[in-house]
């Protein structure tokens, strides 16, 4: 009987090299397989996914919604795809919620619904025209 191990397709040279190439994470200083790293778009800094996740969660804990590259003196903001890859959909959804909440709290024309348990907000410029946008 043939087992699944016996029929495995070998990796190409390129795939094999990428799977075994190690990258030194600039945060934890561990040698990590390249496949377990994230490169920050725009600046090219590369860190292990676990360190990026911990960086994002830490920033969120401090109330930050615009997460920057964790490299010293790099101010490149992490894009949505990098954030989603690093933290997964559940934590990313919390970051989006925090970001929207921050916008509602800081923008003078966005107001929360006063109905208890309602999460909607409305854009109202106060001119009495009655035109607004619900979101």
mmCIF file of N, CA, C and O in Angstrom, residues 41-117:
data_model
loop_
_atom_site.group_PDB
_atom_site.id
_atom_site.type_symbol
_atom_site.label_atom_id
_atom_site.label_comp_id
_atom_site.label_asym_id
_atom_site.label_seq_id
_atom_site.Cartn_x
_atom_site.Cartn_y
_atom_site.Cartn_z
ATOM 1 N N UNK A 41 5.643 46.557 3.247
ATOM 2 C CA UNK A 41 5.587 47.203 1.934
ATOM 3 C C UNK A 41 6.017 48.663 2.064
ATOM 4 O O UNK A 41 5.623 49.354 2.996
ATOM 5 N N UNK A 42 6.829 49.100 1.159
ATOM 6 C CA UNK A 42 7.262 50.494 1.136
ATOM 7 C C UNK A 42 8.633 50.728 1.738
ATOM 8 O O UNK A 42 9.359 51.602 1.293
ATOM 9 N N UNK A 43 8.979 49.963 2.761
ATOM 10 C CA UNK A 43 10.307 50.150 3.359
ATOM 11 C C UNK A 43 11.155 48.882 3.256
ATOM 12 O O UNK A 43 12.369 48.960 3.322
ATOM 13 N N UNK A 44 10.520 47.726 3.126
ATOM 14 C CA UNK A 44 11.251 46.480 2.944
ATOM 15 C C UNK A 44 11.785 45.832 4.206
ATOM 16 O O UNK A 44 12.410 44.778 4.134
ATOM 17 N N UNK A 45 11.557 46.439 5.381
ATOM 18 C CA UNK A 45 12.008 45.794 6.612
ATOM 19 C C UNK A 45 11.276 44.468 6.759
ATOM 20 O O UNK A 45 10.106 44.345 6.408
ATOM 21 N N UNK A 46 11.977 43.489 7.299
ATOM 22 C CA UNK A 46 11.412 42.143 7.421
ATOM 23 C C UNK A 46 11.545 41.667 8.853
ATOM 24 O O UNK A 46 12.603 41.779 9.464
ATOM 25 N N UNK A 47 10.438 41.151 9.370
ATOM 26 C CA UNK A 47 10.373 40.671 10.742
ATOM 27 C C UNK A 47 9.616 39.353 10.765
ATOM 28 O O UNK A 47 8.823 39.072 9.871
ATOM 29 N N UNK A 48 9.809 38.588 11.827
ATOM 30 C CA UNK A 48 9.010 37.372 11.938
ATOM 31 C C UNK A 48 7.559 37.779 12.217
ATOM 32 O O UNK A 48 7.281 38.814 12.830
ATOM 33 N N UNK A 49 6.646 36.965 11.729
ATOM 34 C CA UNK A 49 5.221 37.270 11.844
ATOM 35 C C UNK A 49 4.801 37.424 13.300
ATOM 36 O O UNK A 49 4.004 38.306 13.629
ATOM 37 N N UNK A 50 5.336 36.597 14.188
ATOM 38 C CA UNK A 50 4.980 36.682 15.605
ATOM 39 C C UNK A 50 5.360 38.038 16.200
ATOM 40 O O UNK A 50 4.580 38.644 16.933
ATOM 41 N N UNK A 51 6.530 38.549 15.854
ATOM 42 C CA UNK A 51 6.951 39.858 16.376
ATOM 43 C C UNK A 51 6.080 40.985 15.821
ATOM 44 O O UNK A 51 5.741 41.925 16.551
ATOM 45 N N UNK A 52 5.703 40.893 14.555
ATOM 46 C CA UNK A 52 4.823 41.923 13.976
ATOM 47 C C UNK A 52 3.478 41.882 14.686
ATOM 48 O O UNK A 52 2.911 42.924 15.033
ATOM 49 N N UNK A 53 2.966 40.682 14.933
ATOM 50 C CA UNK A 53 1.682 40.553 15.631
ATOM 51 C C UNK A 53 1.774 41.181 17.020
ATOM 52 O O UNK A 53 0.895 41.947 17.420
ATOM 53 N N UNK A 54 2.820 40.874 17.761
ATOM 54 C CA UNK A 54 2.988 41.435 19.103
ATOM 55 C C UNK A 54 3.119 42.961 19.052
ATOM 56 O O UNK A 54 2.596 43.661 19.915
ATOM 57 N N UNK A 55 3.793 43.477 18.018
ATOM 58 C CA UNK A 55 3.934 44.921 17.840
ATOM 59 C C UNK A 55 2.565 45.565 17.612
ATOM 60 O O UNK A 55 2.230 46.581 18.230
ATOM 61 N N UNK A 56 1.769 44.974 16.729
ATOM 62 C CA UNK A 56 0.446 45.524 16.412
ATOM 63 C C UNK A 56 -0.452 45.501 17.644
ATOM 64 O O UNK A 56 -1.090 46.506 17.980
ATOM 65 N N UNK A 57 -0.490 44.381 18.343
ATOM 66 C CA UNK A 57 -1.332 44.250 19.535
ATOM 67 C C UNK A 57 -0.889 45.240 20.614
ATOM 68 O O UNK A 57 -1.721 45.869 21.278
ATOM 69 N N UNK A 58 0.412 45.423 20.768
ATOM 70 C CA UNK A 58 0.932 46.387 21.741
ATOM 71 C C UNK A 58 0.512 47.808 21.380
ATOM 72 O O UNK A 58 0.075 48.574 22.243
ATOM 73 N N UNK A 59 0.641 48.151 20.111
ATOM 74 C CA UNK A 59 0.232 49.489 19.658
ATOM 75 C C UNK A 59 -1.258 49.708 19.887
ATOM 76 O O UNK A 59 -1.678 50.780 20.323
ATOM 77 N N UNK A 60 -2.063 48.689 19.576
ATOM 78 C CA UNK A 60 -3.502 48.793 19.798
ATOM 79 C C UNK A 60 -3.795 49.007 21.280
ATOM 80 O O UNK A 60 -4.679 49.795 21.628
ATOM 81 N N UNK A 61 -3.057 48.316 22.145
ATOM 82 C CA UNK A 61 -3.234 48.472 23.582
ATOM 83 C C UNK A 61 -2.940 49.881 24.063
ATOM 84 O O UNK A 61 -3.485 50.335 25.071
ATOM 85 N N UNK A 62 -2.079 50.581 23.314
ATOM 86 C CA UNK A 62 -1.754 51.973 23.637
ATOM 87 C C UNK A 62 -2.710 52.948 22.959
ATOM 88 O O UNK A 62 -2.544 54.158 23.062
ATOM 89 N N UNK A 63 -3.689 52.411 22.221
ATOM 90 C CA UNK A 63 -4.676 53.255 21.558
ATOM 91 C C UNK A 63 -4.295 53.695 20.161
ATOM 92 O O UNK A 63 -4.980 54.525 19.560
ATOM 93 N N UNK A 64 -3.199 53.176 19.622
ATOM 94 C CA UNK A 64 -2.773 53.542 18.267
ATOM 95 C C UNK A 64 -3.653 52.848 17.238
ATOM 96 O O UNK A 64 -3.984 51.676 17.397
ATOM 97 N N UNK A 65 -4.012 53.565 16.185
ATOM 98 C CA UNK A 65 -4.783 52.966 15.097
ATOM 99 C C UNK A 65 -4.010 52.987 13.783
ATOM 100 O O UNK A 65 -4.350 52.273 12.854
ATOM 101 N N UNK A 66 -2.992 53.806 13.688
ATOM 102 C CA UNK A 66 -2.119 53.838 12.519
ATOM 103 C C UNK A 66 -0.796 53.203 12.937
ATOM 104 O O UNK A 66 0.060 53.854 13.528
ATOM 105 N N UNK A 67 -0.664 51.930 12.626
ATOM 106 C CA UNK A 67 0.487 51.152 13.087
ATOM 107 C C UNK A 67 1.659 51.366 12.142
ATOM 108 O O UNK A 67 1.525 51.230 10.932
ATOM 109 N N UNK A 68 2.805 51.717 12.699
ATOM 110 C CA UNK A 68 4.001 51.966 11.902
ATOM 111 C C UNK A 68 4.942 50.773 11.948
ATOM 112 O O UNK A 68 4.878 49.940 12.851
ATOM 113 N N UNK A 69 5.825 50.731 10.975
ATOM 114 C CA UNK A 69 6.866 49.713 10.924
ATOM 115 C C UNK A 69 7.628 49.730 12.250
ATOM 116 O O UNK A 69 7.965 50.799 12.763
ATOM 117 N N UNK A 70 7.894 48.558 12.818
ATOM 118 C CA UNK A 70 8.587 48.526 14.106
ATOM 119 C C UNK A 70 10.083 48.822 14.052
ATOM 120 O O UNK A 70 10.724 48.913 15.095
ATOM 121 N N UNK A 71 10.651 48.986 12.859
ATOM 122 C CA UNK A 71 12.084 49.303 12.768
ATOM 123 C C UNK A 71 12.360 50.683 13.349
ATOM 124 O O UNK A 71 11.559 51.609 13.200
ATOM 125 N N UNK A 72 13.497 50.799 14.026
ATOM 126 C CA UNK A 72 13.893 52.087 14.602
ATOM 127 C C UNK A 72 13.920 53.162 13.526
ATOM 128 O O UNK A 72 14.448 52.962 12.440
ATOM 129 N N UNK A 73 13.342 54.295 13.825
ATOM 130 C CA UNK A 73 13.295 55.497 12.985
ATOM 131 C C UNK A 73 12.637 55.282 11.619
ATOM 132 O O UNK A 73 12.833 56.062 10.710
ATOM 133 N N UNK A 74 11.838 54.233 11.464
ATOM 134 C CA UNK A 74 11.066 54.033 10.238
ATOM 135 C C UNK A 74 9.620 54.386 10.558
ATOM 136 O O UNK A 74 9.063 53.907 11.540
ATOM 137 N N UNK A 75 9.032 55.230 9.754
ATOM 138 C CA UNK A 75 7.680 55.698 10.030
ATOM 139 C C UNK A 75 6.674 55.229 8.987
ATOM 140 O O UNK A 75 5.588 55.774 8.891
ATOM 141 N N UNK A 76 7.031 54.201 8.237
ATOM 142 C CA UNK A 76 6.133 53.658 7.225
ATOM 143 C C UNK A 76 4.946 52.997 7.913
ATOM 144 O O UNK A 76 5.115 52.187 8.824
ATOM 145 N N UNK A 77 3.736 53.362 7.494
ATOM 146 C CA UNK A 77 2.533 52.764 8.076
ATOM 147 C C UNK A 77 2.285 51.389 7.462
ATOM 148 O O UNK A 77 2.465 51.202 6.263
ATOM 149 N N UNK A 78 1.878 50.452 8.292
ATOM 150 C CA UNK A 78 1.570 49.114 7.816
ATOM 151 C C UNK A 78 0.234 49.133 7.098
ATOM 152 O O UNK A 78 -0.739 49.697 7.598
ATOM 153 N N UNK A 79 0.205 48.533 5.924
ATOM 154 C CA UNK A 79 -1.010 48.470 5.130
ATOM 155 C C UNK A 79 -1.950 47.383 5.622
ATOM 156 O O UNK A 79 -1.587 46.525 6.436
ATOM 157 N N UNK A 80 -3.156 47.409 5.091
ATOM 158 C CA UNK A 80 -4.194 46.463 5.510
ATOM 159 C C UNK A 80 -3.771 45.012 5.305
ATOM 160 O O UNK A 80 -3.987 44.173 6.181
ATOM 161 N N UNK A 81 -3.155 44.703 4.166
ATOM 162 C CA UNK A 81 -2.791 43.307 3.905
ATOM 163 C C UNK A 81 -1.707 42.824 4.867
ATOM 164 O O UNK A 81 -1.746 41.684 5.335
ATOM 165 N N UNK A 82 -0.755 43.682 5.205
ATOM 166 C CA UNK A 82 0.286 43.311 6.166
ATOM 167 C C UNK A 82 -0.316 43.098 7.545
ATOM 168 O O UNK A 82 -0.005 42.119 8.232
ATOM 169 N N UNK A 83 -1.201 44.008 7.945
ATOM 170 C CA UNK A 83 -1.846 43.884 9.250
ATOM 171 C C UNK A 83 -2.677 42.605 9.330
ATOM 172 O O UNK A 83 -2.601 41.869 10.309
ATOM 173 N N UNK A 84 -3.448 42.342 8.293
ATOM 174 C CA UNK A 84 -4.290 41.142 8.276
ATOM 175 C C UNK A 84 -3.446 39.876 8.312
ATOM 176 O O UNK A 84 -3.758 38.925 9.035
ATOM 177 N N UNK A 85 -2.338 39.863 7.569
ATOM 178 C CA UNK A 85 -1.440 38.701 7.582
ATOM 179 C C UNK A 85 -0.808 38.494 8.954
ATOM 180 O O UNK A 85 -0.601 37.366 9.390
ATOM 181 N N UNK A 86 -0.509 39.581 9.630
ATOM 182 C CA UNK A 86 0.178 39.491 10.920
ATOM 183 C C UNK A 86 -0.737 39.072 12.053
ATOM 184 O O UNK A 86 -0.356 38.256 12.889
ATOM 185 N N UNK A 87 -1.938 39.627 12.100
ATOM 186 C CA UNK A 87 -2.779 39.422 13.286
ATOM 187 C C UNK A 87 -4.013 38.568 13.052
ATOM 188 O O UNK A 87 -4.671 38.174 14.007
ATOM 189 N N UNK A 88 -4.366 38.301 11.818
ATOM 190 C CA UNK A 88 -5.569 37.510 11.540
ATOM 191 C C UNK A 88 -6.821 38.372 11.536
ATOM 192 O O UNK A 88 -6.808 39.533 11.943
ATOM 193 N N UNK A 89 -7.901 37.779 11.103
ATOM 194 C CA UNK A 89 -9.129 38.543 10.872
ATOM 195 C C UNK A 89 -9.787 39.054 12.151
ATOM 196 O O UNK A 89 -10.352 40.146 12.157
ATOM 197 N N UNK A 90 -9.708 38.323 13.251
ATOM 198 C CA UNK A 90 -10.365 38.745 14.486
ATOM 199 C C UNK A 90 -9.718 40.000 15.059
ATOM 200 O O UNK A 90 -10.405 40.974 15.372
ATOM 201 N N UNK A 91 -8.403 39.990 15.205
ATOM 202 C CA UNK A 91 -7.691 41.153 15.746
ATOM 203 C C UNK A 91 -7.761 42.317 14.761
ATOM 204 O O UNK A 91 -7.929 43.473 15.157
ATOM 205 N N UNK A 92 -7.686 42.013 13.454
ATOM 206 C CA UNK A 92 -7.783 43.068 12.441
ATOM 207 C C UNK A 92 -9.144 43.762 12.529
ATOM 208 O O UNK A 92 -9.222 44.988 12.443
ATOM 209 N N UNK A 93 -10.212 43.006 12.734
ATOM 210 C CA UNK A 93 -11.550 43.599 12.871
ATOM 211 C C UNK A 93 -11.608 44.524 14.084
ATOM 212 O O UNK A 93 -12.227 45.590 14.035
ATOM 213 N N UNK A 94 -10.930 44.130 15.167
ATOM 214 C CA UNK A 94 -10.881 44.992 16.354
ATOM 215 C C UNK A 94 -10.127 46.282 16.058
ATOM 216 O O UNK A 94 -10.493 47.353 16.545
ATOM 217 N N UNK A 95 -9.053 46.187 15.259
ATOM 218 C CA UNK A 95 -8.291 47.378 14.880
ATOM 219 C C UNK A 95 -9.148 48.317 14.034
ATOM 220 O O UNK A 95 -9.139 49.529 14.248
ATOM 221 N N UNK A 96 -9.899 47.766 13.100
ATOM 222 C CA UNK A 96 -10.787 48.587 12.268
ATOM 223 C C UNK A 96 -11.847 49.251 13.144
ATOM 224 O O UNK A 96 -12.134 50.446 12.995
ATOM 225 N N UNK A 97 -12.408 48.502 14.080
ATOM 226 C CA UNK A 97 -13.410 49.053 14.995
ATOM 227 C C UNK A 97 -12.817 50.182 15.838
ATOM 228 O O UNK A 97 -13.434 51.226 16.023
ATOM 229 N N UNK A 98 -11.600 49.982 16.337
ATOM 230 C CA UNK A 98 -10.909 51.010 17.116
ATOM 231 C C UNK A 98 -10.666 52.252 16.266
ATOM 232 O O UNK A 98 -10.861 53.381 16.714
ATOM 233 N N UNK A 99 -10.281 52.050 15.017
ATOM 234 C CA UNK A 99 -10.033 53.160 14.105
ATOM 235 C C UNK A 99 -11.305 53.962 13.839
ATOM 236 O O UNK A 99 -11.299 55.194 13.869
ATOM 237 N N UNK A 100 -12.401 53.267 13.584
ATOM 238 C CA UNK A 100 -13.673 53.957 13.347
ATOM 239 C C UNK A 100 -14.145 54.687 14.599
ATOM 240 O O UNK A 100 -14.641 55.816 14.530
ATOM 241 N N UNK A 101 -13.971 54.052 15.739
ATOM 242 C CA UNK A 101 -14.348 54.687 16.995
ATOM 243 C C UNK A 101 -13.538 55.960 17.224
ATOM 244 O O UNK A 101 -14.072 56.986 17.653
ATOM 245 N N UNK A 102 -12.236 55.901 16.921
ATOM 246 C CA UNK A 102 -11.371 57.074 17.062
ATOM 247 C C UNK A 102 -11.844 58.196 16.145
ATOM 248 O O UNK A 102 -11.883 59.361 16.531
ATOM 249 N N UNK A 103 -12.245 57.852 14.912
ATOM 250 C CA UNK A 103 -12.740 58.868 13.971
ATOM 251 C C UNK A 103 -14.004 59.523 14.507
ATOM 252 O O UNK A 103 -14.157 60.747 14.446
ATOM 253 N N UNK A 104 -14.913 58.728 15.041
ATOM 254 C CA UNK A 104 -16.155 59.264 15.601
ATOM 255 C C UNK A 104 -15.850 60.168 16.786
ATOM 256 O O UNK A 104 -16.440 61.243 16.936
ATOM 257 N N UNK A 105 -14.908 59.759 17.616
ATOM 258 C CA UNK A 105 -14.576 60.536 18.811
ATOM 259 C C UNK A 105 -13.881 61.855 18.504
ATOM 260 O O UNK A 105 -13.997 62.807 19.269
ATOM 261 N N UNK A 106 -13.164 61.923 17.404
ATOM 262 C CA UNK A 106 -12.348 63.111 17.150
ATOM 263 C C UNK A 106 -12.895 64.045 16.072
ATOM 264 O O UNK A 106 -12.457 65.186 15.997
ATOM 265 N N UNK A 107 -13.829 63.592 15.256
ATOM 266 C CA UNK A 107 -14.327 64.447 14.178
ATOM 267 C C UNK A 107 -15.542 65.225 14.654
ATOM 268 O O UNK A 107 -16.497 64.657 15.174
ATOM 269 N N UNK A 108 -15.538 66.545 14.486
ATOM 270 C CA UNK A 108 -16.637 67.364 15.008
ATOM 271 C C UNK A 108 -17.988 67.134 14.315
ATOM 272 O O UNK A 108 -19.023 67.466 14.894
ATOM 273 N N UNK A 109 -18.003 66.566 13.127
ATOM 274 C CA UNK A 109 -19.269 66.380 12.415
ATOM 275 C C UNK A 109 -19.807 64.955 12.487
ATOM 276 O O UNK A 109 -20.844 64.660 11.910
ATOM 277 N N UNK A 110 -19.117 64.076 13.165
ATOM 278 C CA UNK A 110 -19.592 62.707 13.306
ATOM 279 C C UNK A 110 -20.084 62.533 14.741
ATOM 280 O O UNK A 110 -19.393 62.857 15.698
ATOM 281 N N UNK A 111 -21.309 62.041 14.848
ATOM 282 C CA UNK A 111 -21.947 61.906 16.165
ATOM 283 C C UNK A 111 -22.489 60.496 16.335
ATOM 284 O O UNK A 111 -23.050 59.917 15.411
ATOM 285 N N UNK A 112 -22.357 59.974 17.534
ATOM 286 C CA UNK A 112 -22.891 58.648 17.848
ATOM 287 C C UNK A 112 -24.405 58.745 18.051
ATOM 288 O O UNK A 112 -24.912 59.749 18.523
ATOM 289 N N UNK A 113 -25.074 57.654 17.714
ATOM 290 C CA UNK A 113 -26.498 57.542 17.995
ATOM 291 C C UNK A 113 -26.683 57.504 19.508
ATOM 292 O O UNK A 113 -25.903 56.868 20.222
ATOM 293 N N UNK A 114 -27.701 58.200 19.993
ATOM 294 C CA UNK A 114 -27.933 58.254 21.444
ATOM 295 C C UNK A 114 -28.793 57.106 21.954
ATOM 296 O O UNK A 114 -29.017 56.986 23.156
ATOM 297 N N UNK A 115 -29.272 56.258 21.048
ATOM 298 C CA UNK A 115 -30.068 55.110 21.454
ATOM 299 C C UNK A 115 -29.153 54.078 22.123
ATOM 300 O O UNK A 115 -28.128 53.706 21.544
ATOM 301 N N UNK A 116 -29.506 53.614 23.310
ATOM 302 C CA UNK A 116 -28.671 52.598 23.973
ATOM 303 C C UNK A 116 -28.497 51.368 23.087
ATOM 304 O O UNK A 116 -29.408 50.973 22.375
ATOM 305 N N UNK A 117 -27.324 50.790 23.124
ATOM 306 C CA UNK A 117 -26.973 49.581 22.366
ATOM 307 C C UNK A 117 -26.874 49.803 20.856
ATOM 308 O O UNK A 117 -26.714 48.857 20.099
#
